[in-house]
Amino acid sequence: MSRQDGFVLALSGGVGGAKLALGLSRVLPADALTIVANTGDDFEHLGLAISPDLDTLLYTLSGQDNPELGWGRRGETWNFMAALEALGGDTWFRLGDGDLATHVERTRRLRAGESLSAISDDFRRRLGIAARLLPMSDDKVRTRLRTEEGWLDFQDYFVRLRCAPVICELAFVGSETARPLPDFIAALADPLLSAVVICPSNPFISIDPILAVPGIRAALRDCPAPVVAVSPIIGGKAVKGPTAKMMGELGMPVDAATVAHHYCDFLDLYIADEEDAAAVECLDVPVVLARTLMQSLADREELARTVLAAAARVRK
Ligand code: FO1
């Protein structure tokens, strides 16, 4: 199968999303996968433009991801951090020596006037990644969280404060005027599109910023291809990160069904873990149960095959 026989569009953010994106990239033909990355986590730090979810996908899809941390590069050294610490610099957001090259070069090229999408496409080609990798927009969108201590920028909440503050509300600053990447919107209406896969990412901080870009939610509702989401919840808990904590703080039931409800206006199929069979049995949307915990490469590929086979059976 090549792109002429159909292609898959995956929406991803964070570590869980990147795992399934890798599985999809290994079971699909080289040019049959396009991945859209959340950029709401992006921020400027130490004068550098940092795009964590794009970088997690770049490193994961090129086999350079750091399996212990879930972010940054494998075999990383931390000389820059040590030297910065000695100078009294800000080291709460850890930048490895190899990872630093990504931020320095991206910042240089953005300042030279290149778009985030053009830089991302060049980086993925240089890293030997066949899948297309698109930011959700070339315009700046920044996730902010209103907590009991006031509004926080995303990385302050997620890294500096380790997701401890209780959240009341999220905002995606800049989303109202952000333009979706033309290739992203075009893909959603492309007759060759065979499925849209919403990866098992945190719905609030990784997928909602993508859905907040004007036109995306409507394009998903009108999409000719099946839209399939994979639950990021297993056994009523998040595999990693603050998804379950955020659900509780936002007054939602902490279970796999909550995510399906969150996407209900455009979802055609929900892939939930076998452990959550009871939680999802009354959903309006069709459900396929699967083993969704991805610990090995084989798990990533197996879940990708399950998702694609289930999507192929959806009748729109
Ligand atoms: N996450 C942390 O918990 N601590 C860090 O020091 C940290 C540094 C970091 C550097 C580059 C990068 O691309 C990601 C990094 N992350 C770190 C993860 C990042 O905050 C998250 O990956 C996303 O923003 C949410 O998934």
Coordinates of C-alpha atoms and ligand atoms in Angstrom, one line a residue:
M1 CA 0.0 0.0 0.0
S2 CA 1.4 3.4 -0.8
R3 CA -0.1 6.8 -0.3
Q4 CA -2.1 6.2 -3.5
D5 CA -3.8 3.3 -1.7
G6 CA -4.7 5.5 1.2
F7 CA -2.9 7.2 4.1
V8 CA -3.5 7.6 7.9
L9 CA -3.5 10.8 9.8
A10 CA -2.5 10.6 13.5
L11 CA -2.9 13.3 16.1
S12 CA -0.4 13.1 18.9
G13 CA 1.1 14.8 21.9
G14 CA 3.2 13.6 24.8
V15 CA 4.9 10.2 25.4
G16 CA 1.8 7.9 25.0
G17 CA 0.9 9.4 21.7
A18 CA 4.4 9.0 20.4
K19 CA 4.4 5.3 21.3
L20 CA 1.4 4.6 19.1
A21 CA 2.8 6.9 16.3
L22 CA 5.9 4.7 16.3
G23 CA 3.7 1.6 16.0
L24 CA 1.8 3.1 13.1
S25 CA 5.0 4.1 11.4
R26 CA 6.3 0.5 11.6
V27 CA 3.1 -1.2 10.3
L28 CA 2.2 1.3 7.5
P29 CA 4.1 1.8 4.2
A30 CA 6.7 4.6 4.3
D31 CA 4.6 7.4 2.8
A32 CA 1.2 6.3 4.2
L33 CA 1.4 8.1 7.6
T34 CA 1.1 11.8 8.5
I35 CA 1.4 12.8 12.2
V36 CA 0.1 16.1 13.5
A37 CA 1.9 17.2 16.7
N38 CA 0.5 19.4 19.5
T39 CA 2.4 22.6 19.8
G40 CA 0.5 24.0 22.8
D41 CA 3.4 22.9 25.1
D42 CA 5.9 25.0 23.1
F43 CA 7.6 27.8 24.9
E44 CA 10.6 30.1 24.9
H45 CA 13.1 29.3 27.5
L46 CA 16.7 30.6 27.9
G47 CA 16.1 32.4 24.6
L48 CA 15.4 29.1 22.8
A49 CA 12.2 28.1 21.0
I50 CA 11.3 24.6 22.4
S51 CA 8.7 22.3 20.9
P52 CA 8.5 19.3 23.2
D53 CA 5.9 17.2 21.5
L54 CA 7.5 17.7 18.0
D55 CA 10.8 16.6 19.5
T56 CA 9.4 13.6 21.4
L57 CA 8.0 12.5 18.0
L58 CA 11.3 13.2 16.1
Y59 CA 13.3 11.2 18.7
T60 CA 10.8 8.4 19.1
L61 CA 10.3 7.9 15.3
S62 CA 14.1 7.9 14.7
G63 CA 14.9 5.5 17.6
Q64 CA 16.7 8.2 19.6
D65 CA 14.2 8.6 22.4
N66 CA 15.3 8.4 26.0
P67 CA 13.4 5.3 27.3
E68 CA 13.9 6.2 31.0
L69 CA 12.8 9.8 30.8
G70 CA 10.2 9.5 28.0
W71 CA 11.5 12.8 26.5
G72 CA 14.9 14.1 25.2
R73 CA 17.5 11.9 23.7
R74 CA 18.9 8.4 24.4
G75 CA 22.5 8.3 25.8
E76 CA 22.2 12.0 26.6
T77 CA 25.0 14.0 28.4
W78 CA 24.3 17.0 30.7
N79 CA 27.4 19.1 30.5
F80 CA 25.5 22.2 29.4
M81 CA 23.1 21.9 32.4
A82 CA 26.0 21.5 34.8
A83 CA 27.8 24.5 33.4
L84 CA 24.5 26.5 33.5
E85 CA 23.9 25.5 37.1
A86 CA 27.4 26.7 38.0
L87 CA 26.5 30.1 36.5
G88 CA 23.3 30.3 38.5
G89 CA 21.1 29.8 35.4
D90 CA 17.6 28.3 35.3
T91 CA 18.0 24.5 35.3
W92 CA 14.4 23.4 36.2
F93 CA 13.7 22.5 32.6
R94 CA 16.5 20.0 31.8
L95 CA 18.2 20.4 28.4
G96 CA 20.6 17.6 27.4
D97 CA 23.6 18.4 25.3
G98 CA 22.3 16.6 22.1
D99 CA 18.8 17.9 22.7
L100 CA 20.2 21.4 23.0
A101 CA 21.3 21.2 19.3
T102 CA 17.7 20.7 18.3
H103 CA 16.6 23.8 20.2
V104 CA 19.5 26.0 19.1
E105 CA 19.1 25.1 15.4
R106 CA 15.3 25.4 15.4
T107 CA 15.6 28.8 17.1
R108 CA 18.2 30.0 14.5
R109 CA 16.0 28.9 11.6
L110 CA 12.8 30.4 13.1
R111 CA 14.7 33.7 13.6
A112 CA 15.8 33.5 10.0
G113 CA 12.1 33.4 9.0
E114 CA 11.5 29.8 8.3
S115 CA 8.2 28.2 9.5
L116 CA 8.0 25.6 12.2
S117 CA 6.5 23.2 9.7
A118 CA 9.4 23.6 7.2
I119 CA 12.0 23.1 9.9
S120 CA 10.2 20.1 11.3
D121 CA 9.9 18.5 7.9
D122 CA 13.7 19.1 7.3
F123 CA 14.6 17.7 10.7
R124 CA 12.5 14.5 10.2
R125 CA 14.1 13.9 6.8
R126 CA 17.6 14.4 8.3
L127 CA 16.7 11.9 11.0
G128 CA 15.5 9.3 8.4
I129 CA 11.9 9.4 9.3
A130 CA 9.5 8.5 6.4
A131 CA 6.3 9.6 8.1
R132 CA 5.3 13.2 7.5
L133 CA 5.5 15.3 10.8
L134 CA 3.4 18.5 10.9
P135 CA 2.8 20.9 13.7
M136 CA -0.9 21.6 14.2
S137 CA -0.2 25.2 13.1
D138 CA 2.7 27.5 12.3
D139 CA 1.1 30.1 14.5
K140 CA 1.8 30.4 18.2
V141 CA -0.7 28.6 20.5
R142 CA 0.2 28.3 24.2
T143 CA -1.6 26.1 26.7
R144 CA -2.1 27.9 30.0
L145 CA -3.8 26.5 33.1
R146 CA -5.9 28.4 35.7
T147 CA -5.1 26.9 39.1
E148 CA -6.0 27.8 42.7
E149 CA -2.8 29.9 42.7
G150 CA -3.7 31.7 39.4
W151 CA -2.8 31.2 35.8
L152 CA 0.3 29.1 34.9
D153 CA 2.2 28.6 31.6
F154 CA 2.2 24.9 30.6
Q155 CA 5.8 24.0 31.4
D156 CA 5.7 25.8 34.7
Y157 CA 2.7 23.6 35.6
F158 CA 4.0 20.4 34.1
V159 CA 7.7 20.4 34.9
R160 CA 8.5 23.1 37.4
L161 CA 5.5 22.4 39.6
R162 CA 5.3 18.7 38.6
C163 CA 1.5 18.9 37.9
A164 CA 0.9 19.5 41.6
P165 CA -1.5 22.6 41.4
V166 CA -5.2 21.8 41.3
I167 CA -6.5 23.0 37.9
C168 CA -9.8 24.8 37.3
E169 CA -9.6 25.6 33.6
L170 CA -7.3 25.4 30.5
A171 CA -6.8 28.1 27.9
F172 CA -5.1 27.8 24.5
V173 CA -3.8 31.3 24.0
G174 CA -3.6 32.3 20.4
S175 CA -5.8 29.5 19.2
E176 CA -8.6 31.9 18.1
T177 CA -6.4 33.4 15.4
A178 CA -4.2 30.4 14.7
R179 CA -4.4 29.0 11.2
P180 CA -4.3 25.2 10.8
L181 CA -1.5 24.0 8.7
P182 CA -2.9 23.8 5.1
D183 CA -1.6 20.3 4.7
F184 CA -3.4 19.3 7.9
I185 CA -6.8 20.7 6.8
A186 CA -6.3 19.3 3.3
A187 CA -5.5 15.8 4.7
L188 CA -8.8 15.8 6.7
A189 CA -10.8 16.2 3.4
D190 CA -8.5 14.0 1.2
P191 CA -10.4 11.2 -0.4
L192 CA -7.3 9.1 0.0
L193 CA -7.4 9.4 3.8
S194 CA -8.3 6.0 5.2
A195 CA -8.4 6.8 8.9
V196 CA -7.7 9.5 11.5
V197 CA -6.2 8.1 14.7
I198 CA -6.3 10.1 17.9
C199 CA -3.3 8.7 19.8
P200 CA -3.6 7.8 23.5
S201 CA -2.4 11.3 24.6
N202 CA -3.8 13.4 27.4
P203 CA -7.0 14.8 25.9
F204 CA -6.8 18.1 27.7
I205 CA -3.2 19.1 27.2
S206 CA -2.2 17.2 24.1
I207 CA -5.3 16.8 21.9
D208 CA -7.6 19.8 22.9
P209 CA -5.0 22.4 21.7
I210 CA -5.1 20.7 18.3
L211 CA -8.9 20.7 18.4
A212 CA -8.9 24.4 19.4
V213 CA -7.3 25.5 16.1
P214 CA -10.1 27.0 14.1
G215 CA -11.7 24.6 11.6
I216 CA -10.2 21.4 13.0
R217 CA -13.1 20.2 15.0
A218 CA -15.5 20.9 12.1
A219 CA -13.2 19.2 9.7
L220 CA -13.1 16.1 11.9
R221 CA -16.9 16.1 12.1
D222 CA -17.1 16.2 8.3
C223 CA -14.2 13.9 7.7
P224 CA -14.9 11.2 5.1
A225 CA -12.6 8.8 6.9
P226 CA -13.3 7.1 10.2
V227 CA -12.0 9.0 13.3
V228 CA -10.7 6.5 15.9
A229 CA -9.5 7.4 19.3
V230 CA -7.4 5.2 21.6
S231 CA -8.0 5.5 25.3
P232 CA -5.2 6.9 27.4
I233 CA -6.8 5.4 30.5
I234 CA -6.2 1.8 31.5
G235 CA -8.1 0.3 34.5
G236 CA -9.4 3.8 35.4
K237 CA -5.9 5.2 35.7
A238 CA -3.5 7.1 33.4
V239 CA -0.5 5.2 32.2
K240 CA 1.7 8.2 32.7
G241 CA 1.1 11.9 33.5
P242 CA -1.7 13.9 34.9
T243 CA -4.7 12.8 32.7
A244 CA -6.6 11.1 35.6
K245 CA -5.7 13.9 38.1
M246 CA -7.0 16.5 35.6
M247 CA -10.2 14.6 35.0
G248 CA -11.0 14.6 38.7
E249 CA -10.1 18.3 39.2
L250 CA -12.2 19.3 36.2
G251 CA -15.2 17.5 37.8
M252 CA -15.3 14.6 35.3
P253 CA -15.6 10.9 36.1
V254 CA -12.1 9.4 36.1
D255 CA -12.6 6.6 33.6
A256 CA -12.1 5.6 30.0
A257 CA -15.6 6.7 29.0
T258 CA -14.8 10.3 29.8
V259 CA -12.4 10.5 26.9
A260 CA -14.9 9.1 24.4
H261 CA -17.5 11.7 25.7
H262 CA -14.8 14.4 25.3
Y263 CA -14.5 13.6 21.6
C264 CA -18.2 12.6 21.0
D265 CA -19.0 15.1 18.3
F266 CA -16.6 13.6 15.8
L267 CA -15.7 10.1 17.1
D268 CA -16.6 7.1 15.0
L269 CA -14.9 4.4 17.1
Y270 CA -13.2 4.2 20.5
I271 CA -10.5 1.7 21.3
A272 CA -10.5 1.0 25.1
D273 CA -8.5 -1.3 27.2
E274 CA -10.0 -4.7 28.1
E275 CA -9.8 -3.7 31.8
D276 CA -12.2 -0.9 31.1
A277 CA -14.9 -3.0 29.4
A278 CA -17.5 -2.1 32.1
A279 CA -16.7 1.6 32.0
V280 CA -17.3 1.8 28.2
E281 CA -20.2 -0.6 27.7
C282 CA -22.9 2.1 27.6
L283 CA -21.1 4.4 25.2
D284 CA -23.1 5.6 22.1
V285 CA -20.0 5.3 19.9
P286 CA -18.9 1.8 18.8
V287 CA -16.1 0.4 21.1
V288 CA -13.4 -2.2 20.4
L289 CA -11.6 -3.6 23.4
A290 CA -7.8 -4.3 23.1
R291 CA -4.7 -4.5 25.2
T292 CA -3.6 -0.9 25.0
L293 CA -0.6 -0.9 27.4
M294 CA 2.5 -0.4 25.2
Q295 CA 5.6 -1.7 26.9
S296 CA 7.5 -3.2 24.0
L297 CA 7.9 -2.4 20.3
A298 CA 5.7 -5.4 19.5
D299 CA 3.0 -3.9 21.7
R300 CA 3.2 -0.7 19.8
E301 CA 2.9 -2.5 16.5
E302 CA 0.1 -4.8 17.7
L303 CA -2.0 -1.9 18.9
A304 CA -1.4 0.0 15.7
R305 CA -2.6 -3.1 13.7
T306 CA -5.7 -3.4 15.9
V307 CA -6.5 0.3 15.5
L308 CA -6.2 0.1 11.7
A309 CA -8.1 -3.1 11.3
A310 CA -11.0 -1.7 13.5
A311 CA -11.0 1.6 11.5
A312 CA -11.2 -0.4 8.3
R313 CA -14.5 -2.0 9.5
V314 CA -16.1 1.3 10.3
R315 CA -18.9 2.3 7.9
K316 CA -19.3 6.1 7.7
Ligands
FO1_1 N1 9.8 16.9 31.4 C1 10.2 16.9 32.7 O1 9.4 16.4 33.5 N2 11.3 17.5 33.1 C2 12.2 18.1 32.3 O2 13.2 18.7 32.7 C3 11.8 18.1 30.9 C4 12.7 18.7 29.9 C5 12.4 18.6 28.5 C6 13.2 19.0 27.6 C7 12.9 18.9 26.2 C8 11.7 18.3 25.8 O3 11.4 18.2 24.5 C9 10.8 17.8 26.8 C10 11.1 18.0 28.2 N3 10.3 17.5 29.2 C11 10.6 17.5 30.5 C12 9.0 16.9 28.8 C13 8.0 17.9 28.4 O4 7.7 18.8 29.5 C14 6.7 17.1 28.0 O5 7.2 16.2 27.1 C15 5.6 17.8 27.2 O6 5.7 19.2 27.2 C16 4.3 17.2 27.6 O7 4.2 16.0 27.1

